[in-house]
Amino acid sequence: TDASLENASTNLLKENSTVAHCNTLKAQKYECQISSIKLNHIYIMWLKITNGTILLQSPLMSIRPIDIVKPDPPLYLQVEMTDTGQIKISWSQPASKSNLLLYEVKCFTKSTKNFQQVAEITMGTSLTINNELLESSYIIQVRCKNHQELGLWSDWSSPFNMDLQDVMYFPSKLLASVGTKISF
């Protein structure tokens, strides 16, 4: 815990430490990037700031990157109709995926942009909903976060514009007898 780190000395930690130099973003705003970290490991960090002869040092902090790193949004949203007439929304995991993720789906009408939650959070990369819950035109988006309920939600995925009349259904099997006419 952070409390147990209060009395630790940075001298004991320097053997296995990595120095990351920070860049100025704006006046009094800096960014420090640490490469090759593992998101689920715990790291002990401290900041050391020097300005000429003045030295400032923060207390030790324990940080697990998965708790503070925002994942990329899910990719490649698709919508199809199942053989039972339900709407199946599917997507791909983000490229930066490293752990199990929770996904949240939101749908809202194109005309009013009123938000209507039509699904619970899921751990899978697809969700099937009853099309009675939907009007004719919707925008669908998905976001994700660490499955342990820690960390930040990703940004919402690119919007998928769905018109129910455009959703295609292709049956997995088609049974017909010889001479029967079939049309779609």
mmCIF file of C-alpha atoms in Angstrom, residues 73-182:
data_model
loop_
_atom_site.group_PDB
_atom_site.id
_atom_site.type_symbol
_atom_site.label_atom_id
_atom_site.label_comp_id
_atom_site.label_asym_id
_atom_site.label_seq_id
_atom_site.Cartn_x
_atom_site.Cartn_y
_atom_site.Cartn_z
ATOM 1 C CA PRO A 73 -12.425 1.744 -28.321
ATOM 2 C CA PRO A 74 -13.794 -1.461 -29.888
ATOM 3 C CA LEU A 75 -13.572 -1.795 -33.675
ATOM 4 C CA TYR A 76 -15.619 -3.000 -36.665
ATOM 5 C CA LEU A 77 -19.216 -2.797 -35.438
ATOM 6 C CA GLN A 78 -21.611 -4.990 -37.426
ATOM 7 C CA VAL A 79 -25.336 -5.619 -37.194
ATOM 8 C CA GLU A 80 -27.249 -8.622 -38.527
ATOM 9 C CA MET A 81 -30.584 -10.270 -37.951
ATOM 10 C CA THR A 82 -30.628 -13.745 -36.413
ATOM 11 C CA ASP A 83 -32.827 -16.582 -37.647
ATOM 12 C CA THR A 84 -35.167 -15.861 -34.706
ATOM 13 C CA GLY A 85 -35.652 -12.225 -35.787
ATOM 14 C CA GLN A 86 -33.424 -10.645 -33.145
ATOM 15 C CA ILE A 87 -30.728 -8.059 -33.829
ATOM 16 C CA LYS A 88 -27.151 -9.219 -33.254
ATOM 17 C CA ILE A 89 -24.595 -6.458 -32.666
ATOM 18 C CA SER A 90 -20.967 -7.590 -32.871
ATOM 19 C CA TRP A 91 -17.568 -5.898 -32.736
ATOM 20 C CA SER A 92 -13.859 -6.643 -32.491
ATOM 21 C CA GLN A 93 -11.657 -6.102 -29.477
ATOM 22 C CA PRO A 94 -9.471 -3.006 -29.599
ATOM 23 C CA ALA A 95 -5.979 -3.462 -31.006
ATOM 24 C CA SER A 96 -4.475 -2.592 -27.607
ATOM 25 C CA LYS A 97 -6.449 -5.322 -25.796
ATOM 26 C CA SER A 98 -4.392 -7.025 -23.108
ATOM 27 C CA ASN A 99 -6.926 -8.278 -20.547
ATOM 28 C CA LEU A 100 -10.530 -9.373 -20.417
ATOM 29 C CA LEU A 101 -12.809 -6.444 -21.105
ATOM 30 C CA LEU A 102 -16.325 -5.367 -20.246
ATOM 31 C CA TYR A 103 -18.304 -3.785 -23.061
ATOM 32 C CA GLU A 104 -21.195 -1.339 -22.891
ATOM 33 C CA VAL A 105 -23.535 -0.821 -25.842
ATOM 34 C CA LYS A 106 -25.623 2.299 -26.373
ATOM 35 C CA CYS A 107 -28.279 2.984 -28.984
ATOM 36 C CA PHE A 108 -30.021 6.245 -29.735
ATOM 37 C CA THR A 109 -32.436 7.406 -32.403
ATOM 38 C CA LYS A 110 -31.005 9.352 -35.311
ATOM 39 C CA SER A 111 -33.766 11.932 -35.246
ATOM 40 C CA THR A 112 -33.764 12.973 -31.592
ATOM 41 C CA LYS A 113 -30.403 11.672 -30.387
ATOM 42 C CA ASN A 114 -32.234 10.594 -27.238
ATOM 43 C CA PHE A 115 -30.147 7.989 -25.493
ATOM 44 C CA GLN A 116 -31.857 4.651 -25.002
ATOM 45 C CA GLN A 117 -29.973 1.916 -23.198
ATOM 46 C CA VAL A 118 -30.974 -1.346 -24.840
ATOM 47 C CA ALA A 119 -28.362 -3.634 -23.358
ATOM 48 C CA GLU A 120 -26.552 -4.512 -20.213
ATOM 49 C CA ILE A 121 -22.802 -4.607 -19.962
ATOM 50 C CA THR A 122 -21.340 -7.786 -21.453
ATOM 51 C CA MET A 123 -17.967 -9.545 -21.511
ATOM 52 C CA GLY A 124 -18.490 -10.963 -25.005
ATOM 53 C CA THR A 125 -17.852 -9.262 -28.338
ATOM 54 C CA SER A 126 -21.465 -9.513 -29.431
ATOM 55 C CA LEU A 127 -24.893 -8.849 -28.031
ATOM 56 C CA THR A 128 -28.307 -9.982 -29.230
ATOM 57 C CA ILE A 129 -31.333 -7.788 -28.557
ATOM 58 C CA ASN A 130 -35.016 -7.945 -29.449
ATOM 59 C CA ASN A 131 -35.781 -5.667 -32.362
ATOM 60 C CA GLU A 132 -39.060 -4.654 -30.668
ATOM 61 C CA LEU A 133 -36.912 -2.455 -28.439
ATOM 62 C CA LEU A 134 -35.816 -0.436 -31.428
ATOM 63 C CA GLU A 135 -37.482 2.014 -33.746
ATOM 64 C CA SER A 136 -36.485 2.039 -37.403
ATOM 65 C CA SER A 137 -33.260 4.087 -37.341
ATOM 66 C CA TYR A 138 -30.598 4.014 -34.661
ATOM 67 C CA ILE A 139 -26.983 4.848 -34.036
ATOM 68 C CA ILE A 140 -25.068 2.184 -32.105
ATOM 69 C CA GLN A 141 -21.783 2.613 -30.250
ATOM 70 C CA VAL A 142 -19.709 0.385 -27.956
ATOM 71 C CA ARG A 143 -17.052 1.163 -25.361
ATOM 72 C CA CYS A 144 -14.906 -1.021 -23.101
ATOM 73 C CA LYS A 145 -12.956 -1.143 -19.850
ATOM 74 C CA ASN A 146 -11.060 -3.610 -17.691
ATOM 75 C CA HIS A 147 -13.330 -6.496 -16.611
ATOM 76 C CA GLN A 148 -12.441 -6.013 -12.929
ATOM 77 C CA GLU A 149 -14.479 -2.789 -12.880
ATOM 78 C CA LEU A 150 -11.289 -0.771 -12.330
ATOM 79 C CA GLY A 151 -9.807 1.752 -14.671
ATOM 80 C CA LEU A 152 -11.333 4.028 -17.227
ATOM 81 C CA TRP A 153 -13.909 3.475 -19.956
ATOM 82 C CA SER A 154 -12.567 3.819 -23.491
ATOM 83 C CA ASP A 155 -13.966 6.445 -25.792
ATOM 84 C CA TRP A 156 -17.093 5.308 -27.652
ATOM 85 C CA SER A 157 -16.479 3.434 -30.898
ATOM 86 C CA SER A 158 -17.181 5.017 -34.250
ATOM 87 C CA PRO A 159 -20.955 5.242 -34.651
ATOM 88 C CA PHE A 160 -22.745 2.524 -36.599
ATOM 89 C CA ASN A 161 -25.824 3.849 -38.415
ATOM 90 C CA MET A 162 -28.503 1.182 -38.362
ATOM 91 C CA ASP A 163 -31.730 1.185 -40.332
ATOM 92 C CA LEU A 164 -33.819 -1.890 -39.555
ATOM 93 C CA GLN A 165 -34.984 -2.165 -43.160
ATOM 94 C CA ASP A 166 -31.314 -2.478 -44.230
ATOM 95 C CA VAL A 167 -30.414 -5.237 -41.759
ATOM 96 C CA MET A 168 -29.897 -8.431 -43.729
ATOM 97 C CA TYR A 169 -30.941 -11.919 -42.757
ATOM 98 C CA PHE A 170 -29.357 -14.932 -44.393
ATOM 99 C CA PRO A 171 -30.689 -18.237 -43.083
ATOM 100 C CA SER A 172 -28.073 -20.838 -42.258
ATOM 101 C CA LYS A 173 -30.148 -23.489 -44.064
ATOM 102 C CA LEU A 174 -32.709 -23.341 -46.789
ATOM 103 C CA LEU A 175 -35.007 -26.293 -47.262
ATOM 104 C CA ALA A 176 -37.031 -26.600 -50.445
ATOM 105 C CA SER A 177 -38.366 -29.405 -52.547
ATOM 106 C CA VAL A 178 -37.614 -29.869 -56.233
ATOM 107 C CA GLY A 179 -39.598 -27.453 -58.382
ATOM 108 C CA THR A 180 -40.275 -24.960 -55.572
ATOM 109 C CA LYS A 181 -39.664 -21.306 -56.390
ATOM 110 C CA ILE A 182 -37.603 -19.414 -53.840
#
